[in-house]
Short mmCIF file of C-alpha atoms in Angstrom, two decimals:
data_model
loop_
_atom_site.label_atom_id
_atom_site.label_comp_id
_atom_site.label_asym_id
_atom_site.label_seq_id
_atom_site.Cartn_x
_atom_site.Cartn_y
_atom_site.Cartn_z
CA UNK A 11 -25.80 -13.36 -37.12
CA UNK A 12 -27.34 -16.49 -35.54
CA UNK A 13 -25.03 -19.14 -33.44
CA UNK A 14 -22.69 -17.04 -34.54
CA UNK A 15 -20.39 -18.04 -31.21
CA UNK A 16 -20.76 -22.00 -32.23
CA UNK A 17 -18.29 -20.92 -35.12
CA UNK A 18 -14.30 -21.78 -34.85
CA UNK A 19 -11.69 -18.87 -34.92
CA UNK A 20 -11.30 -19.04 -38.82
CA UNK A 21 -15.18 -20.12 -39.04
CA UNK A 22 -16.04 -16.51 -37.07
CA UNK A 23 -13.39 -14.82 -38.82
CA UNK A 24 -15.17 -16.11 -42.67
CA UNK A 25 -18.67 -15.14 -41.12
CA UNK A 26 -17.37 -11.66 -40.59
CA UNK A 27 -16.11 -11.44 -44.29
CA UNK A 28 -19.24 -12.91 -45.40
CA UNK A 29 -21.59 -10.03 -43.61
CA UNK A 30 -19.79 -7.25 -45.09
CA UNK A 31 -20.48 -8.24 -48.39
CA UNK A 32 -24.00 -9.62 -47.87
CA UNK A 33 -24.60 -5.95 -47.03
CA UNK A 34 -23.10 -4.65 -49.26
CA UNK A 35 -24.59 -6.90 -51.70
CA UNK A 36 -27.83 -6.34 -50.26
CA UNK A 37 -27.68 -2.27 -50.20
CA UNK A 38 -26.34 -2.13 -53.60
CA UNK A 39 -29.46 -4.34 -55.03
CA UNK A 40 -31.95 -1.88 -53.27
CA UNK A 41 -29.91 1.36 -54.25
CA UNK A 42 -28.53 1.85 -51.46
CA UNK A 43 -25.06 3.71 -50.45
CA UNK A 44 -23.77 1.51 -47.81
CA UNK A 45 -20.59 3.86 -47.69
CA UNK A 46 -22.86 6.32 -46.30
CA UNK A 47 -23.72 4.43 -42.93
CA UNK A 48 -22.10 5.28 -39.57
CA UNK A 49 -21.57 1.62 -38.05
CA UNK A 50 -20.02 0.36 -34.75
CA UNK A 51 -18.79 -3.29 -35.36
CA UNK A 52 -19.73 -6.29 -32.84
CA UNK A 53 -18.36 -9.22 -34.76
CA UNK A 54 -21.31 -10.96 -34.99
CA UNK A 55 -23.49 -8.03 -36.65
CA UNK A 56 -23.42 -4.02 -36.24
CA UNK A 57 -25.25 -1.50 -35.28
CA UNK A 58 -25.81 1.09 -38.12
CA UNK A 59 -26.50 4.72 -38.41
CA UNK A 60 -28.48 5.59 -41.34
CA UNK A 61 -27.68 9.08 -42.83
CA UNK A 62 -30.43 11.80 -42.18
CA UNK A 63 -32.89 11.66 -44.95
CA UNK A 64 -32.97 7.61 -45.46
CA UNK A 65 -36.41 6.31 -45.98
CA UNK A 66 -37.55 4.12 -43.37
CA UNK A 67 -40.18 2.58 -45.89
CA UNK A 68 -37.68 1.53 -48.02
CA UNK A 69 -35.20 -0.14 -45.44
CA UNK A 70 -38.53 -2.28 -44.41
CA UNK A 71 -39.78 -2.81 -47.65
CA UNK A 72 -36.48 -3.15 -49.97
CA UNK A 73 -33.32 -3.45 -47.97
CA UNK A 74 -34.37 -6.19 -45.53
CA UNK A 75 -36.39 -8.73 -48.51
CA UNK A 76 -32.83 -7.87 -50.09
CA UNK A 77 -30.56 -8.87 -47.02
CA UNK A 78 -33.10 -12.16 -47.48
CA UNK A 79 -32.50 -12.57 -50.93
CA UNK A 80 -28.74 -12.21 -50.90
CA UNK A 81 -28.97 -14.78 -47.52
CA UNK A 82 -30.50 -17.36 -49.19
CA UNK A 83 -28.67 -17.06 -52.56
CA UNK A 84 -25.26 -17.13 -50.23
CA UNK A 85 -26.45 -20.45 -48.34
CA UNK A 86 -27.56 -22.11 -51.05
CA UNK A 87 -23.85 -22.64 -51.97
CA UNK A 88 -22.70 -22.73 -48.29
CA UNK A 89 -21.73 -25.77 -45.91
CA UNK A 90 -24.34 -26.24 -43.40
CA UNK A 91 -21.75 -24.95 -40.57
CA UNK A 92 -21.00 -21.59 -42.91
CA UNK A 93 -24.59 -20.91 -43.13
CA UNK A 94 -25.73 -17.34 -42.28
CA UNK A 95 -28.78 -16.33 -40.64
CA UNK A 96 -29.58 -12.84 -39.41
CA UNK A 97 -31.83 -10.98 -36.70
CA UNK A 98 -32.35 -7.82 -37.41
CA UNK A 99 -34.02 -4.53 -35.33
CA UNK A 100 -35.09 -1.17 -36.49
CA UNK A 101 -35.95 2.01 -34.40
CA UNK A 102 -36.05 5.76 -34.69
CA UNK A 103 -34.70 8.01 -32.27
CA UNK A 104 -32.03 10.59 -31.11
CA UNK A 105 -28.56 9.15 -30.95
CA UNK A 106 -25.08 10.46 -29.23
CA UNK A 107 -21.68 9.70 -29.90
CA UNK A 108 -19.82 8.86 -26.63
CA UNK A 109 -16.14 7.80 -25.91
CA UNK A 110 -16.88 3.97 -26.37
CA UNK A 111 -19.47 4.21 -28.80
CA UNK A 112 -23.10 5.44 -29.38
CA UNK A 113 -25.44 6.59 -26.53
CA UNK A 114 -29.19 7.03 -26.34
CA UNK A 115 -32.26 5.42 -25.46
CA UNK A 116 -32.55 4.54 -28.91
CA UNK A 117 -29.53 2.59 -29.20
CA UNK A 118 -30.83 0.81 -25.78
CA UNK A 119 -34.15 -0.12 -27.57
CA UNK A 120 -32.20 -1.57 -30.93
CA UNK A 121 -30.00 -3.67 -28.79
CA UNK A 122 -32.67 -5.10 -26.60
CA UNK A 123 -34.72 -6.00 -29.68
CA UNK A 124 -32.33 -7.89 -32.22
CA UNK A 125 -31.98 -9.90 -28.79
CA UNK A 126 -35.40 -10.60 -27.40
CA UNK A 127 -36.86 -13.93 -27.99
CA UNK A 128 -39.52 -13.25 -30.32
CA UNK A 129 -36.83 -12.42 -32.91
CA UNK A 130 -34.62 -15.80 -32.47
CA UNK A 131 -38.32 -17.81 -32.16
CA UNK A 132 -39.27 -16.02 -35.70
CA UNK A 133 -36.11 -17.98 -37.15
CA UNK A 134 -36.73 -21.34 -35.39
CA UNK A 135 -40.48 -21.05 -36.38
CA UNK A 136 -39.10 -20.63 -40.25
CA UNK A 137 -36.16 -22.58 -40.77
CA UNK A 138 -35.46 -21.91 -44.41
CA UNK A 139 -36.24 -18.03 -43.74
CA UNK A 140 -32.70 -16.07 -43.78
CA UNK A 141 -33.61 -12.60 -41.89
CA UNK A 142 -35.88 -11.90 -39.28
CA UNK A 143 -37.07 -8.27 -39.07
CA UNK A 144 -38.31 -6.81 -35.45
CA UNK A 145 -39.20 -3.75 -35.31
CA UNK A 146 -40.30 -0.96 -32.30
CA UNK A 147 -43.96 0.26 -32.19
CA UNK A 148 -43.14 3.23 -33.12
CA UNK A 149 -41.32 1.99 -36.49
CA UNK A 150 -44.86 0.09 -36.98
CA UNK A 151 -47.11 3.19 -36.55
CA UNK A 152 -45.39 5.23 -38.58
CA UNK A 153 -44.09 3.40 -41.00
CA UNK A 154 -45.72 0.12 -41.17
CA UNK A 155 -49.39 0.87 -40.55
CA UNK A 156 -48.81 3.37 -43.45
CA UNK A 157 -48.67 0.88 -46.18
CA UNK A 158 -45.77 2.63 -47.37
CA UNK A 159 -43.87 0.73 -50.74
CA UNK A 160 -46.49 -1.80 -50.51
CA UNK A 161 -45.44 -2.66 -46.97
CA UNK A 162 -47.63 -5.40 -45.94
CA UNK A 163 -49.19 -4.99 -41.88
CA UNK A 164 -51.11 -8.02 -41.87
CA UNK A 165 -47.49 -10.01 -42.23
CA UNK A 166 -46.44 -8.32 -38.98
CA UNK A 167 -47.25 -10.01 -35.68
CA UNK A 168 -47.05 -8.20 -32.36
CA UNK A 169 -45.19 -9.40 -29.75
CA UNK A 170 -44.25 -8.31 -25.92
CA UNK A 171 -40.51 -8.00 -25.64
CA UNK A 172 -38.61 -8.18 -22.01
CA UNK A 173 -35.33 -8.44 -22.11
CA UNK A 174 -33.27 -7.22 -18.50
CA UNK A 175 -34.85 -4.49 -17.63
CA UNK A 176 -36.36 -3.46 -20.82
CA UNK A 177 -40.08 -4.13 -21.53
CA UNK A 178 -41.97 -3.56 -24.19
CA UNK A 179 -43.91 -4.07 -27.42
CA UNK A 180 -42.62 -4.92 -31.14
CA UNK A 181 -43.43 -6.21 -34.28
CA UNK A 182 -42.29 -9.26 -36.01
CA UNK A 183 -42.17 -9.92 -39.68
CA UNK A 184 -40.36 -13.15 -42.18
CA UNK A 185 -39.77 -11.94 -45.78
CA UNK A 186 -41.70 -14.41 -47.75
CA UNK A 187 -43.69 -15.82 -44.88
CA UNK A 188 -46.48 -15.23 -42.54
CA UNK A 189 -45.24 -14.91 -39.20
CA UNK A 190 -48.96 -15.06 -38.65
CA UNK A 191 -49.95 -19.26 -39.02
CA UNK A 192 -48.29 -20.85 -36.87
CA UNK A 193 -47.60 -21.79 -33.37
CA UNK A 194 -45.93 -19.22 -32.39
CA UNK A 195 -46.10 -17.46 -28.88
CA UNK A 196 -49.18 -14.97 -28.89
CA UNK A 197 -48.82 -11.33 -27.53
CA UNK A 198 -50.44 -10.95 -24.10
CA UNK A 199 -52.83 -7.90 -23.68
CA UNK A 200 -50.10 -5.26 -22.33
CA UNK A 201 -46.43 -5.18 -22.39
CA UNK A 202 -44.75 -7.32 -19.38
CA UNK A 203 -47.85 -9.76 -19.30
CA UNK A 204 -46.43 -11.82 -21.06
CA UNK A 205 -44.39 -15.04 -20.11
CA UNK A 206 -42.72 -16.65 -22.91
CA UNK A 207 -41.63 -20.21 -23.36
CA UNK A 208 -38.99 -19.91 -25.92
CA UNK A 209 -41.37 -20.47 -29.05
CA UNK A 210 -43.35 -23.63 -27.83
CA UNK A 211 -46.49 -24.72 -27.18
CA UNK A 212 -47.92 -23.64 -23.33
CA UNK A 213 -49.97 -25.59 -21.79
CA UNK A 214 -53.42 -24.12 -20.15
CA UNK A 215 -56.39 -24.73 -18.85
CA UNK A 216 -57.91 -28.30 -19.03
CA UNK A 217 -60.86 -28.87 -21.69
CA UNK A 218 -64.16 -29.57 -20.83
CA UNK A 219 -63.87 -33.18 -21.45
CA UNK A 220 -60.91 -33.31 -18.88
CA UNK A 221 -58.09 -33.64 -21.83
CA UNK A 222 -55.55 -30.92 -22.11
CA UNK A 223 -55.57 -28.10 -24.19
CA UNK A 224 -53.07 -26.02 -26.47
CA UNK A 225 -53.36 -22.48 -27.52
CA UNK A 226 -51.40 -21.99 -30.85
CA UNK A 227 -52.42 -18.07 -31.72
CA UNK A 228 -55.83 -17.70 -31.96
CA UNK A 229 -56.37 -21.53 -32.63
CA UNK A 230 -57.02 -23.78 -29.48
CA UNK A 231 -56.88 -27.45 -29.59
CA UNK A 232 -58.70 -30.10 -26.96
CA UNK A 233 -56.86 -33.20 -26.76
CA UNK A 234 -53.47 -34.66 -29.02
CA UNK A 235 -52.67 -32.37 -31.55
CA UNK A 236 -49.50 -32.67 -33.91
CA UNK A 237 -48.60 -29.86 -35.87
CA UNK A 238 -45.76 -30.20 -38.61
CA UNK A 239 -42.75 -33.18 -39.46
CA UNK A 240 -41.65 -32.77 -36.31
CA UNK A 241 -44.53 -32.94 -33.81
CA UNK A 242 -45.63 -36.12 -31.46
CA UNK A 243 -48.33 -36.58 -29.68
CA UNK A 244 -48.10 -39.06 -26.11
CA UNK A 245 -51.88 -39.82 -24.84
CA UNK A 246 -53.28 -36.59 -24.37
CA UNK A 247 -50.06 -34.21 -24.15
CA UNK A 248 -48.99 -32.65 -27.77
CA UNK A 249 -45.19 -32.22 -27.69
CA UNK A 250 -43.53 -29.74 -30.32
CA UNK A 251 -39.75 -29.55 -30.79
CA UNK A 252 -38.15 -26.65 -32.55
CA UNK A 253 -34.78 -26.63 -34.31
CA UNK A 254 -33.01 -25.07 -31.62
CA UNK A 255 -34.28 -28.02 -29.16
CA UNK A 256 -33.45 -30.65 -31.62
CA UNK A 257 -29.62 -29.50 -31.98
CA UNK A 258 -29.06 -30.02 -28.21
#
């Protein structure tokens, strides 16, 4: 759950409630048997086991748009401050059951990507989205670049994750948008290129005409540019402020 941690004792303790039956709510609409799952709490989300023989096309294609749809339904009726937002990161791989929880490599890679920045920049770049789905390359060959249950690729963008020692690529994707147009921070040409700067434009290389110049995807822009409500140009530097930059 995002800014989970800005929540009181009794405001953390109401989130909690509220995620249990958001997915509950959100497996049941998609047909799924939540009772099923093998989950290790964290307070502010889970990490889930799904039980052998679970489509992966149809956690990407129907339980996530339904996590969305039961998010925005719940926070339509919420207080600002009880508002729920969630990151969320799929992988496949072989998983152990230690002493203090699960083991693997693919528990690693889960962890690392609900928590890179690409995911928390997908929800500042959509602020009325609810989820944000990120999901490991190999998630996107095999199930993504399929097409499976009318999975869309062209609504996925790739991004270069690096989060401690972790690096590598992943795939974004905002039910009901296209993570696609808009500023958001391109992939660089191999995992670990990439610096990021939290979701904001990045400066580079002068025009021609001496002005500066911003990169936003595949769009570049010579001189002031102001993109959205919330964008201001000063003389020739463009200045964009996210949600996350306007709360502090």
């Amino acid at each position: 759950m995002e800014s989970y941690s800005r929540n009181d004792d009794m405001g953390q303790f109401h989130a909690q409630r509220n995620f249990q039956k958001i997915m509950r709510d959100a497996a049941k609409l998609c047909g799924l048997d939540r009772s099923g799952w093998v989950t290790q709490a964290s307070g502010d989300g889970e990490f889930a086991i799904f039980p052998p023989g679970t489509s992966e096309p149809r956690i990407v294609a129907e339980l996530v748009p339904a996590m969305d749809r039961v998010l925005r339904d719940h926070n339509r009726q919420a207080a600002d401050h009880a508002r729920i937002r969630m990151r969320v990161a799929l992988h496949q791989g072989l998983v152990v059951r230690g002493e203090n929880g699960f083991a693997g490599k693919a528990v690693v890679t889960a962890a690392r990507l609900v928590n890179a920045d690409p995911a928390r920049e997908a929800l500042g770049l959509f602020p009325d989205a609810a989820v944000a789905l990120i999901v490991s390359g190999t998630i996107h060959r095999d199930v993504v670049c399929q097409s499976y249950s009318g999975i869309r690729p062209d609504r996925f963008r790739r991004v270069d994750v690096e989060v401690k020692s972790f690096v590598d690529e992943a795939w974004v994707f905002v039910p009901d948008e296209n993570i696609n147009c808009g500023p958001f921070v391109p992939a660089a040409d191999g995992p670990g290129d990439a610096r990021r700067s939290g979701g904001k434009t990045r400066p580079s290389a002068a025009s021609p005409s001496g002005g500066s110049r911003f990169d936003f995807g595949t769009v570049t822009n010579n001189g002031p540019t102001v993109y959205g409500d919330h964008g201001r140009a000063y003389g020739s530097h463009a200045v964009w402020r996210d949600d996350e930059e306007r709360e502090r």
